[in-house]
Structures are given as C-alpha cells and as structure tokens.
mmCIF file with all atom_site columns, C-alpha atoms in Angstrom:
data_model
loop_
_atom_site.group_PDB
_atom_site.id
_atom_site.type_symbol
_atom_site.label_atom_id
_atom_site.label_alt_id
_atom_site.label_comp_id
_atom_site.label_asym_id
_atom_site.label_entity_id
_atom_site.label_seq_id
_atom_site.pdbx_PDB_ins_code
_atom_site.Cartn_x
_atom_site.Cartn_y
_atom_site.Cartn_z
_atom_site.occupancy
_atom_site.B_iso_or_equiv
_atom_site.pdbx_formal_charge
_atom_site.auth_seq_id
_atom_site.auth_comp_id
_atom_site.auth_asym_id
_atom_site.auth_atom_id
_atom_site.pdbx_PDB_model_num
ATOM 1   C CA . MET A 1 1   ? -77.083 8.353   -48.336 1.00 0.00 ? 1   MET A CA 1
ATOM 2   C CA . LYS A 1 2   ? -76.449 5.212   -46.306 1.00 0.00 ? 2   LYS A CA 1
ATOM 3   C CA . THR A 1 3   ? -73.894 5.088   -43.511 1.00 0.00 ? 3   THR A CA 1
ATOM 4   C CA . VAL A 1 4   ? -73.014 1.901   -41.678 1.00 0.00 ? 4   VAL A CA 1
ATOM 5   C CA . ARG A 1 5   ? -71.428 2.091   -38.243 1.00 0.00 ? 5   ARG A CA 1
ATOM 6   C CA . GLY A 1 6   ? -69.838 -0.796  -36.433 1.00 0.00 ? 6   GLY A CA 1
ATOM 7   C CA . ILE A 1 7   ? -69.609 -0.095  -32.741 1.00 0.00 ? 7   ILE A CA 1
ATOM 8   C CA . LYS A 1 8   ? -67.904 -1.596  -29.728 1.00 0.00 ? 8   LYS A CA 1
ATOM 9   C CA . ILE A 1 9   ? -69.886 -1.344  -26.528 1.00 0.00 ? 9   ILE A CA 1
ATOM 10  C CA . VAL A 1 10  ? -67.851 -0.695  -23.412 1.00 0.00 ? 10  VAL A CA 1
ATOM 11  C CA . SER A 1 11  ? -69.867 -1.187  -20.257 1.00 0.00 ? 11  SER A CA 1
ATOM 12  C CA . ASN A 1 12  ? -69.375 -2.504  -16.756 1.00 0.00 ? 12  ASN A CA 1
ATOM 13  C CA . ASP A 1 13  ? -73.117 -2.884  -16.307 1.00 0.00 ? 13  ASP A CA 1
ATOM 14  C CA . GLU A 1 14  ? -73.895 -6.568  -16.865 1.00 0.00 ? 14  GLU A CA 1
ATOM 15  C CA . SER A 1 15  ? -77.665 -5.984  -16.823 1.00 0.00 ? 15  SER A CA 1
ATOM 16  C CA . GLN A 1 16  ? -77.391 -3.547  -19.752 1.00 0.00 ? 16  GLN A CA 1
ATOM 17  C CA . LEU A 1 17  ? -75.271 -6.019  -21.711 1.00 0.00 ? 17  LEU A CA 1
ATOM 18  C CA . ARG A 1 18  ? -77.787 -8.806  -20.997 1.00 0.00 ? 18  ARG A CA 1
ATOM 19  C CA . SER A 1 19  ? -80.609 -6.526  -22.176 1.00 0.00 ? 19  SER A CA 1
ATOM 20  C CA . LEU A 1 20  ? -78.716 -5.814  -25.393 1.00 0.00 ? 20  LEU A CA 1
ATOM 21  C CA . ASP A 1 21  ? -78.024 -9.530  -25.915 1.00 0.00 ? 21  ASP A CA 1
ATOM 22  C CA . GLU A 1 22  ? -81.718 -10.282 -25.429 1.00 0.00 ? 22  GLU A CA 1
ATOM 23  C CA . LEU A 1 23  ? -82.710 -7.534  -27.882 1.00 0.00 ? 23  LEU A CA 1
ATOM 24  C CA . MET A 1 24  ? -80.279 -8.913  -30.494 1.00 0.00 ? 24  MET A CA 1
ATOM 25  C CA . ARG A 1 25  ? -81.587 -12.450 -29.915 1.00 0.00 ? 25  ARG A CA 1
ATOM 26  C CA . VAL A 1 26  ? -85.209 -11.384 -30.393 1.00 0.00 ? 26  VAL A CA 1
ATOM 27  C CA . PHE A 1 27  ? -84.328 -9.234  -33.418 1.00 0.00 ? 27  PHE A CA 1
ATOM 28  C CA . GLY A 1 28  ? -82.441 -12.178 -34.976 1.00 0.00 ? 28  GLY A CA 1
ATOM 29  C CA . SER A 1 29  ? -85.445 -14.457 -34.437 1.00 0.00 ? 29  SER A CA 1
ATOM 30  C CA . ALA A 1 30  ? -87.773 -11.866 -35.960 1.00 0.00 ? 30  ALA A CA 1
ATOM 31  C CA . LYS A 1 31  ? -85.445 -11.478 -38.933 1.00 0.00 ? 31  LYS A CA 1
ATOM 32  C CA . ARG A 1 32  ? -85.354 -15.245 -39.608 1.00 0.00 ? 32  ARG A CA 1
ATOM 33  C CA . TYR A 1 33  ? -89.146 -15.462 -39.177 1.00 0.00 ? 33  TYR A CA 1
ATOM 34  C CA . ALA A 1 34  ? -89.665 -12.574 -41.636 1.00 0.00 ? 34  ALA A CA 1
ATOM 35  C CA . PHE A 1 35  ? -87.247 -14.165 -44.097 1.00 0.00 ? 35  PHE A CA 1
ATOM 36  C CA . ASN A 1 36  ? -89.169 -17.446 -44.124 1.00 0.00 ? 36  ASN A CA 1
ATOM 37  C CA . ARG A 1 37  ? -92.564 -15.716 -44.406 1.00 0.00 ? 37  ARG A CA 1
ATOM 38  C CA . LEU A 1 38  ? -91.342 -13.629 -47.365 1.00 0.00 ? 38  LEU A CA 1
ATOM 39  C CA . LEU A 1 39  ? -90.107 -16.780 -49.099 1.00 0.00 ? 39  LEU A CA 1
ATOM 40  C CA . GLU A 1 40  ? -93.555 -18.304 -48.548 1.00 0.00 ? 40  GLU A CA 1
ATOM 41  C CA . GLY A 1 41  ? -94.996 -15.335 -50.458 1.00 0.00 ? 41  GLY A CA 1
ATOM 42  C CA . ARG A 1 42  ? -96.519 -13.396 -47.571 1.00 0.00 ? 42  ARG A CA 1
ATOM 43  C CA . ASN A 1 43  ? -96.953 -9.636  -47.900 1.00 0.00 ? 43  ASN A CA 1
ATOM 44  C CA . ALA A 1 44  ? -94.244 -7.524  -46.227 1.00 0.00 ? 44  ALA A CA 1
ATOM 45  C CA . LYS A 1 45  ? -96.834 -5.160  -44.696 1.00 0.00 ? 45  LYS A CA 1
ATOM 46  C CA . ASP A 1 46  ? -98.663 -8.081  -43.081 1.00 0.00 ? 46  ASP A CA 1
ATOM 47  C CA . ILE A 1 47  ? -95.392 -9.402  -41.663 1.00 0.00 ? 47  ILE A CA 1
ATOM 48  C CA . ILE A 1 48  ? -94.534 -5.961  -40.233 1.00 0.00 ? 48  ILE A CA 1
ATOM 49  C CA . LYS A 1 49  ? -97.938 -5.878  -38.494 1.00 0.00 ? 49  LYS A CA 1
ATOM 50  C CA . HIS A 1 50  ? -97.478 -9.401  -37.121 1.00 0.00 ? 50  HIS A CA 1
ATOM 51  C CA . LEU A 1 51  ? -93.867 -9.150  -35.843 1.00 0.00 ? 51  LEU A CA 1
ATOM 52  C CA . PRO A 1 52  ? -94.501 -6.815  -32.859 1.00 0.00 ? 52  PRO A CA 1
ATOM 53  C CA . HIS A 1 53  ? -97.115 -9.232  -31.454 1.00 0.00 ? 53  HIS A CA 1
ATOM 54  C CA . GLN A 1 54  ? -95.046 -12.350 -32.109 1.00 0.00 ? 54  GLN A CA 1
ATOM 55  C CA . PHE A 1 55  ? -91.688 -11.037 -30.855 1.00 0.00 ? 55  PHE A CA 1
ATOM 56  C CA . ARG A 1 56  ? -92.461 -8.079  -28.559 1.00 0.00 ? 56  ARG A CA 1
ATOM 57  C CA . LEU A 1 57  ? -90.619 -5.617  -30.796 1.00 0.00 ? 57  LEU A CA 1
ATOM 58  C CA . ASN A 1 58  ? -91.815 -2.155  -31.679 1.00 0.00 ? 58  ASN A CA 1
ATOM 59  C CA . LYS A 1 59  ? -92.937 -1.305  -35.211 1.00 0.00 ? 59  LYS A CA 1
ATOM 60  C CA . ARG A 1 60  ? -89.643 0.329   -36.160 1.00 0.00 ? 60  ARG A CA 1
ATOM 61  C CA . TYR A 1 61  ? -87.636 -2.815  -35.311 1.00 0.00 ? 61  TYR A CA 1
ATOM 62  C CA . ALA A 1 62  ? -90.216 -4.894  -37.211 1.00 0.00 ? 62  ALA A CA 1
ATOM 63  C CA . GLU A 1 63  ? -89.805 -2.657  -40.279 1.00 0.00 ? 63  GLU A CA 1
ATOM 64  C CA . ASP A 1 64  ? -86.021 -2.870  -39.982 1.00 0.00 ? 64  ASP A CA 1
ATOM 65  C CA . ALA A 1 65  ? -86.088 -6.685  -39.771 1.00 0.00 ? 65  ALA A CA 1
ATOM 66  C CA . VAL A 1 66  ? -88.291 -6.952  -42.870 1.00 0.00 ? 66  VAL A CA 1
ATOM 67  C CA . LEU A 1 67  ? -86.224 -4.371  -44.772 1.00 0.00 ? 67  LEU A CA 1
ATOM 68  C CA . LEU A 1 68  ? -83.026 -6.244  -43.927 1.00 0.00 ? 68  LEU A CA 1
ATOM 69  C CA . VAL A 1 69  ? -84.304 -9.604  -45.174 1.00 0.00 ? 69  VAL A CA 1
ATOM 70  C CA . GLN A 1 70  ? -85.904 -8.064  -48.269 1.00 0.00 ? 70  GLN A CA 1
ATOM 71  C CA . SER A 1 71  ? -82.492 -6.690  -49.247 1.00 0.00 ? 71  SER A CA 1
ATOM 72  C CA . LEU A 1 72  ? -80.903 -10.081 -48.492 1.00 0.00 ? 72  LEU A CA 1
ATOM 73  C CA . ILE A 1 73  ? -83.404 -11.888 -50.736 1.00 0.00 ? 73  ILE A CA 1
ATOM 74  C CA . SER A 1 74  ? -83.073 -9.375  -53.581 1.00 0.00 ? 74  SER A CA 1
ATOM 75  C CA . SER A 1 75  ? -79.258 -9.477  -53.474 1.00 0.00 ? 75  SER A CA 1
ATOM 76  C CA . ARG A 1 76  ? -79.304 -13.298 -53.522 1.00 0.00 ? 76  ARG A CA 1
ATOM 77  C CA . ARG A 1 77  ? -81.571 -13.183 -56.588 1.00 0.00 ? 77  ARG A CA 1
ATOM 78  C CA . GLU A 1 78  ? -79.335 -10.646 -58.332 1.00 0.00 ? 78  GLU A CA 1
ATOM 79  C CA . LEU A 1 79  ? -76.182 -12.672 -57.621 1.00 0.00 ? 79  LEU A CA 1
ATOM 80  C CA . LEU A 1 80  ? -77.653 -15.966 -58.854 1.00 0.00 ? 80  LEU A CA 1
ATOM 81  C CA . PRO A 1 81  ? -76.701 -15.515 -62.566 1.00 0.00 ? 81  PRO A CA 1
ATOM 82  C CA . MET A 1 82  ? -73.145 -14.523 -61.583 1.00 0.00 ? 82  MET A CA 1
ATOM 83  C CA . ARG A 1 83  ? -72.817 -17.546 -59.308 1.00 0.00 ? 83  ARG A CA 1
ATOM 84  C CA . LEU A 1 84  ? -74.033 -19.774 -62.163 1.00 0.00 ? 84  LEU A CA 1
ATOM 85  C CA . GLU A 1 85  ? -71.481 -18.258 -64.565 1.00 0.00 ? 85  GLU A CA 1
ATOM 86  C CA . ASP A 1 86  ? -68.745 -18.801 -61.980 1.00 0.00 ? 86  ASP A CA 1
ATOM 87  C CA . VAL A 1 87  ? -69.670 -22.477 -61.554 1.00 0.00 ? 87  VAL A CA 1
ATOM 88  C CA . GLN A 1 88  ? -69.843 -22.966 -65.338 1.00 0.00 ? 88  GLN A CA 1
ATOM 89  C CA . ALA A 1 89  ? -66.354 -21.443 -65.713 1.00 0.00 ? 89  ALA A CA 1
ATOM 90  C CA . LYS A 1 90  ? -65.058 -23.847 -63.042 1.00 0.00 ? 90  LYS A CA 1
ATOM 91  C CA . ILE A 1 91  ? -66.678 -26.785 -64.894 1.00 0.00 ? 91  ILE A CA 1
ATOM 92  C CA . GLU A 1 92  ? -65.004 -25.733 -68.127 1.00 0.00 ? 92  GLU A CA 1
ATOM 93  C CA . LYS A 1 93  ? -61.618 -25.384 -66.413 1.00 0.00 ? 93  LYS A CA 1
ATOM 94  C CA . THR A 1 94  ? -61.950 -28.795 -64.700 1.00 0.00 ? 94  THR A CA 1
ATOM 95  C CA . GLU A 1 95  ? -62.962 -30.500 -67.965 1.00 0.00 ? 95  GLU A CA 1
ATOM 96  C CA . LYS A 1 96  ? -59.946 -28.922 -69.673 1.00 0.00 ? 96  LYS A CA 1
ATOM 97  C CA . LYS A 1 97  ? -57.630 -30.212 -66.914 1.00 0.00 ? 97  LYS A CA 1
ATOM 98  C CA . ILE A 1 98  ? -59.087 -33.732 -67.202 1.00 0.00 ? 98  ILE A CA 1
ATOM 99  C CA . ASP A 1 99  ? -58.543 -33.659 -70.979 1.00 0.00 ? 99  ASP A CA 1
ATOM 100 C CA . GLU A 1 100 ? -54.932 -32.447 -70.576 1.00 0.00 ? 100 GLU A CA 1
ATOM 101 C CA . TYR A 1 101 ? -54.116 -35.174 -68.031 1.00 0.00 ? 101 TYR A CA 1
ATOM 102 C CA . GLN A 1 102 ? -55.811 -37.941 -70.039 1.00 0.00 ? 102 GLN A CA 1
ATOM 103 C CA . HIS A 1 103 ? -53.967 -37.039 -73.259 1.00 0.00 ? 103 HIS A CA 1
ATOM 104 C CA . GLY A 1 104 ? -50.549 -36.599 -71.617 1.00 0.00 ? 104 GLY A CA 1
ATOM 105 C CA . ARG A 1 105 ? -50.251 -32.856 -72.219 1.00 0.00 ? 105 ARG A CA 1
ATOM 106 C CA . LYS A 1 106 ? -49.957 -32.371 -68.457 1.00 0.00 ? 106 LYS A CA 1
ATOM 107 C CA . ALA A 1 107 ? -48.628 -34.619 -65.683 1.00 0.00 ? 107 ALA A CA 1
ATOM 108 C CA . PRO A 1 108 ? -49.593 -34.484 -61.989 1.00 0.00 ? 108 PRO A CA 1
ATOM 109 C CA . LYS A 1 109 ? -46.774 -33.311 -59.702 1.00 0.00 ? 109 LYS A CA 1
ATOM 110 C CA . ASN A 1 110 ? -47.260 -34.937 -56.283 1.00 0.00 ? 110 ASN A CA 1
ATOM 111 C CA . ILE A 1 111 ? -49.687 -37.812 -56.928 1.00 0.00 ? 111 ILE A CA 1
ATOM 112 C CA . ASP A 1 112 ? -50.215 -40.568 -59.483 1.00 0.00 ? 112 ASP A CA 1
ATOM 113 C CA . LEU A 1 113 ? -52.422 -40.027 -62.554 1.00 0.00 ? 113 LEU A CA 1
ATOM 114 C CA . PRO A 1 114 ? -55.415 -42.241 -61.509 1.00 0.00 ? 114 PRO A CA 1
ATOM 115 C CA . THR A 1 115 ? -55.689 -40.463 -58.118 1.00 0.00 ? 115 THR A CA 1
ATOM 116 C CA . CYS A 1 116 ? -55.462 -37.057 -59.811 1.00 0.00 ? 116 CYS A CA 1
ATOM 117 C CA . LEU A 1 117 ? -58.134 -37.943 -62.388 1.00 0.00 ? 117 LEU A CA 1
ATOM 118 C CA . GLY A 1 118 ? -60.354 -39.447 -59.686 1.00 0.00 ? 118 GLY A CA 1
ATOM 119 C CA . GLY A 1 119 ? -60.198 -36.191 -57.700 1.00 0.00 ? 119 GLY A CA 1
ATOM 120 C CA . LEU A 1 120 ? -60.919 -34.095 -60.799 1.00 0.00 ? 120 LEU A CA 1
ATOM 121 C CA . HIS A 1 121 ? -63.907 -36.284 -61.742 1.00 0.00 ? 121 HIS A CA 1
ATOM 122 C CA . GLN A 1 122 ? -65.244 -35.937 -58.181 1.00 0.00 ? 122 GLN A CA 1
ATOM 123 C CA . ARG A 1 123 ? -64.862 -32.150 -58.382 1.00 0.00 ? 123 ARG A CA 1
ATOM 124 C CA . LEU A 1 124 ? -66.586 -32.107 -61.768 1.00 0.00 ? 124 LEU A CA 1
ATOM 125 C CA . GLU A 1 125 ? -69.494 -34.118 -60.374 1.00 0.00 ? 125 GLU A CA 1
ATOM 126 C CA . LYS A 1 126 ? -69.921 -31.666 -57.470 1.00 0.00 ? 126 LYS A CA 1
ATOM 127 C CA . LEU A 1 127 ? -69.739 -28.656 -59.781 1.00 0.00 ? 127 LEU A CA 1
ATOM 128 C CA . LYS A 1 128 ? -72.352 -30.119 -62.148 1.00 0.00 ? 128 LYS A CA 1
ATOM 129 C CA . ALA A 1 129 ? -74.670 -30.777 -59.205 1.00 0.00 ? 129 ALA A CA 1
ATOM 130 C CA . LYS A 1 130 ? -74.182 -27.159 -58.088 1.00 0.00 ? 130 LYS A CA 1
ATOM 131 C CA . GLU A 1 131 ? -74.870 -25.956 -61.639 1.00 0.00 ? 131 GLU A CA 1
ATOM 132 C CA . ALA A 1 132 ? -78.111 -27.958 -61.768 1.00 0.00 ? 132 ALA A CA 1
ATOM 133 C CA . GLU A 1 133 ? -79.172 -26.546 -58.383 1.00 0.00 ? 133 GLU A CA 1
ATOM 134 C CA . LEU A 1 134 ? -78.497 -22.946 -59.447 1.00 0.00 ? 134 LEU A CA 1
ATOM 135 C CA . LYS A 1 135 ? -80.313 -23.442 -62.786 1.00 0.00 ? 135 LYS A CA 1
ATOM 136 C CA . HIS A 1 136 ? -83.278 -24.863 -60.889 1.00 0.00 ? 136 HIS A CA 1
ATOM 137 C CA . HIS A 1 137 ? -83.387 -21.765 -58.636 1.00 0.00 ? 137 HIS A CA 1
ATOM 138 C CA . LEU A 1 138 ? -83.178 -19.472 -61.661 1.00 0.00 ? 138 LEU A CA 1
ATOM 139 C CA . ASP A 1 139 ? -85.998 -21.332 -63.433 1.00 0.00 ? 139 ASP A CA 1
ATOM 140 C CA . GLN A 1 140 ? -88.223 -21.427 -60.338 1.00 0.00 ? 140 GLN A CA 1
ATOM 141 C CA . GLY A 1 141 ? -87.490 -17.838 -59.234 1.00 0.00 ? 141 GLY A CA 1
ATOM 142 C CA . THR A 1 142 ? -86.245 -19.073 -55.854 1.00 0.00 ? 142 THR A CA 1
ATOM 143 C CA . ILE A 1 143 ? -82.953 -18.573 -54.025 1.00 0.00 ? 143 ILE A CA 1
ATOM 144 C CA . PRO A 1 144 ? -80.457 -21.049 -52.543 1.00 0.00 ? 144 PRO A CA 1
ATOM 145 C CA . ARG A 1 145 ? -80.773 -21.791 -48.843 1.00 0.00 ? 145 ARG A CA 1
ATOM 146 C CA . VAL A 1 146 ? -79.508 -19.158 -46.450 1.00 0.00 ? 146 VAL A CA 1
ATOM 147 C CA . ILE A 1 147 ? -77.833 -20.150 -43.192 1.00 0.00 ? 147 ILE A CA 1
ATOM 148 C CA . PHE A 1 148 ? -77.995 -17.348 -40.654 1.00 0.00 ? 148 PHE A CA 1
ATOM 149 C CA . GLY A 1 149 ? -74.816 -17.489 -38.607 1.00 0.00 ? 149 GLY A CA 1
ATOM 150 C CA . GLY A 1 150 ? -72.748 -18.739 -41.546 1.00 0.00 ? 150 GLY A CA 1
ATOM 151 C CA . LYS A 1 151 ? -72.418 -22.018 -43.401 1.00 0.00 ? 151 LYS A CA 1
ATOM 152 C CA . GLU A 1 152 ? -68.940 -22.683 -42.018 1.00 0.00 ? 152 GLU A CA 1
ATOM 153 C CA . ASN A 1 153 ? -70.145 -22.164 -38.444 1.00 0.00 ? 153 ASN A CA 1
ATOM 154 C CA . PHE A 1 154 ? -73.182 -24.361 -39.110 1.00 0.00 ? 154 PHE A CA 1
ATOM 155 C CA . TYR A 1 155 ? -70.908 -27.265 -40.072 1.00 0.00 ? 155 TYR A CA 1
ATOM 156 C CA . LYS A 1 156 ? -68.686 -26.558 -37.066 1.00 0.00 ? 156 LYS A CA 1
ATOM 157 C CA . ARG A 1 157 ? -71.796 -26.902 -34.882 1.00 0.00 ? 157 ARG A CA 1
ATOM 158 C CA . LEU A 1 158 ? -72.762 -30.180 -36.579 1.00 0.00 ? 158 LEU A CA 1
ATOM 159 C CA . LYS A 1 159 ? -69.277 -31.560 -35.910 1.00 0.00 ? 159 LYS A CA 1
ATOM 160 C CA . GLY A 1 160 ? -69.377 -30.372 -32.297 1.00 0.00 ? 160 GLY A CA 1
ATOM 161 C CA . LYS A 1 161 ? -66.498 -27.908 -32.772 1.00 0.00 ? 161 LYS A CA 1
ATOM 162 C CA . ILE A 1 162 ? -68.597 -25.094 -31.312 1.00 0.00 ? 162 ILE A CA 1
ATOM 163 C CA . THR A 1 163 ? -71.239 -25.301 -28.597 1.00 0.00 ? 163 THR A CA 1
ATOM 164 C CA . ASN A 1 164 ? -74.938 -24.705 -29.107 1.00 0.00 ? 164 ASN A CA 1
ATOM 165 C CA . GLU A 1 165 ? -74.568 -21.482 -27.113 1.00 0.00 ? 165 GLU A CA 1
ATOM 166 C CA . GLU A 1 166 ? -71.770 -20.249 -29.410 1.00 0.00 ? 166 GLU A CA 1
ATOM 167 C CA . TRP A 1 167 ? -73.904 -21.130 -32.458 1.00 0.00 ? 167 TRP A CA 1
ATOM 168 C CA . LYS A 1 168 ? -76.860 -19.165 -31.058 1.00 0.00 ? 168 LYS A CA 1
ATOM 169 C CA . ASP A 1 169 ? -74.572 -16.189 -30.364 1.00 0.00 ? 169 ASP A CA 1
ATOM 170 C CA . LEU A 1 170 ? -73.333 -16.256 -33.966 1.00 0.00 ? 170 LEU A CA 1
ATOM 171 C CA . ARG A 1 171 ? -76.921 -16.288 -35.270 1.00 0.00 ? 171 ARG A CA 1
ATOM 172 C CA . SER A 1 172 ? -78.017 -13.464 -32.993 1.00 0.00 ? 172 SER A CA 1
ATOM 173 C CA . ASN A 1 173 ? -75.134 -11.012 -32.932 1.00 0.00 ? 173 ASN A CA 1
ATOM 174 C CA . GLN A 1 174 ? -76.636 -8.324  -35.130 1.00 0.00 ? 174 GLN A CA 1
ATOM 175 C CA . LEU A 1 175 ? -78.951 -5.412  -34.622 1.00 0.00 ? 175 LEU A CA 1
ATOM 176 C CA . TYR A 1 176 ? -80.082 -3.257  -37.504 1.00 0.00 ? 176 TYR A CA 1
ATOM 177 C CA . ALA A 1 177 ? -81.473 0.216   -37.037 1.00 0.00 ? 177 ALA A CA 1
ATOM 178 C CA . ARG A 1 178 ? -82.171 2.898   -39.631 1.00 0.00 ? 178 ARG A CA 1
ATOM 179 C CA . GLY A 1 179 ? -81.940 6.555   -38.824 1.00 0.00 ? 179 GLY A CA 1
ATOM 180 C CA . ASP A 1 180 ? -84.348 9.195   -40.081 1.00 0.00 ? 180 ASP A CA 1
ATOM 181 C CA . LYS A 1 181 ? -83.048 12.689  -40.749 1.00 0.00 ? 181 LYS A CA 1
ATOM 182 C CA . SER A 1 182 ? -86.402 14.287  -39.858 1.00 0.00 ? 182 SER A CA 1
ATOM 183 C CA . LYS A 1 183 ? -86.289 12.542  -36.448 1.00 0.00 ? 183 LYS A CA 1
ATOM 184 C CA . LYS A 1 184 ? -82.590 13.310  -35.870 1.00 0.00 ? 184 LYS A CA 1
ATOM 185 C CA . GLY A 1 185 ? -81.513 9.689   -36.164 1.00 0.00 ? 185 GLY A CA 1
ATOM 186 C CA . ASN A 1 186 ? -83.052 6.487   -34.911 1.00 0.00 ? 186 ASN A CA 1
ATOM 187 C CA . LEU A 1 187 ? -85.593 6.627   -32.112 1.00 0.00 ? 187 LEU A CA 1
ATOM 188 C CA . ASN A 1 188 ? -84.576 3.193   -30.806 1.00 0.00 ? 188 ASN A CA 1
ATOM 189 C CA . ILE A 1 189 ? -80.814 3.550   -30.832 1.00 0.00 ? 189 ILE A CA 1
ATOM 190 C CA . ARG A 1 190 ? -78.764 6.676   -30.254 1.00 0.00 ? 190 ARG A CA 1
ATOM 191 C CA . LEU A 1 191 ? -75.014 6.733   -30.779 1.00 0.00 ? 191 LEU A CA 1
ATOM 192 C CA . VAL A 1 192 ? -73.350 8.935   -28.197 1.00 0.00 ? 192 VAL A CA 1
ATOM 193 C CA . TYR A 1 193 ? -69.636 9.546   -28.387 1.00 0.00 ? 193 TYR A CA 1
ATOM 194 C CA . ASP A 1 194 ? -67.773 9.213   -25.110 1.00 0.00 ? 194 ASP A CA 1
ATOM 195 C CA . HIS A 1 195 ? -64.564 11.169  -25.631 1.00 0.00 ? 195 HIS A CA 1
ATOM 196 C CA . ASN A 1 196 ? -62.919 9.248   -22.764 1.00 0.00 ? 196 ASN A CA 1
ATOM 197 C CA . TYR A 1 197 ? -62.807 6.125   -24.995 1.00 0.00 ? 197 TYR A CA 1
ATOM 198 C CA . LEU A 1 198 ? -61.615 7.784   -28.233 1.00 0.00 ? 198 LEU A CA 1
#
C-alpha cells in the first residue's frame, strides 16, 4: 500500500530550514541527473551507485530519486497513446468547425469570417505539428520533453515574470522518501506529530 503525505514544516530555526532547502535542492539535481541518464539508456543500478558520489546523498535517497524518475518516465510512455488520441480528436473537431464556417452552416459571433477561419487554420496547424511530434515519440519509443518546475513556470522565467531564484525554488521544492515497514518507516525522514499544531 502506498501512502502520500504532504506536510507543512513549522520551525523558527532558520538553520534547519536552510538545511532542508539544501537537501531538496541536491535531491532535485540528483533526480534530474538520473532522469537524463535513464533517457540515455544507462542502467538504473549504475546510476544508483553513482549518485551518492556525485551529489553527496546516501544510497536510500539515490534509490528514491531513481525510483521517482523511473515512474515518471513509465507514466509518460503509458500516457502517450492517450495524448495522441486527444490531439487527433481536437484535429477532427477543428476541421469540422472550419468546414461548417466555410459552407455557411455556422457563423462566427464576435469576429468576421476571415479572422475566424485564420485562427482555426492556425490552431489546426499547431495541432498537426503536435500530432506529428507525438507519433514520432511513439515510433521511436521516446517521450516528450519534461520540464521540471513546470512548463508554465518555465515560460514565466523566460519572460522575466519570475526571478531565477523563484525558478530554482520551483524546480527544487520536492523531497521523496519511501518508508519500509520492516524498518518502521524511512530511516532518513521521520514524521513526528506535534499535538500543539494540530
């Protein structure tokens, strides 16, 4: 059974919070490194052996980083056919709209017909490019690019809407730790309930 806990850390000790931030930053870097090595075809066991030396993490964190990105890669592969079907349905719908507008069965409400058709043709072009990209990934056995920290935030950073520091925080705000029943939880992280904060 898998249980996921989201926690809020309440602490007045700035040094502990800085240590946690540093741990999350290093773990995030290790995770991205492992992701890229797996995509290159490297063996997961070799990556797990290499991560502690490269990032000063213990073996359990290294295993967790590799496990996390393996599940990310496998879920992206599994979702690829569904994403392709979704794009193909959107293409079909857009082509139908274009046909209805061109043959007078439908009239645009707030804009003139040429502007409406121009927008629909632009959308159709984008969707067909996306379809070709997804088909290529399916044929090659690859996955679309992954942006750690989020695609939307990545574009915000490019436009200067968020600072480099904010972007780095978004990329490194996660820590993953598996518990083991035989070891009474996770040896790296222990959740302790403070009844004063409940």
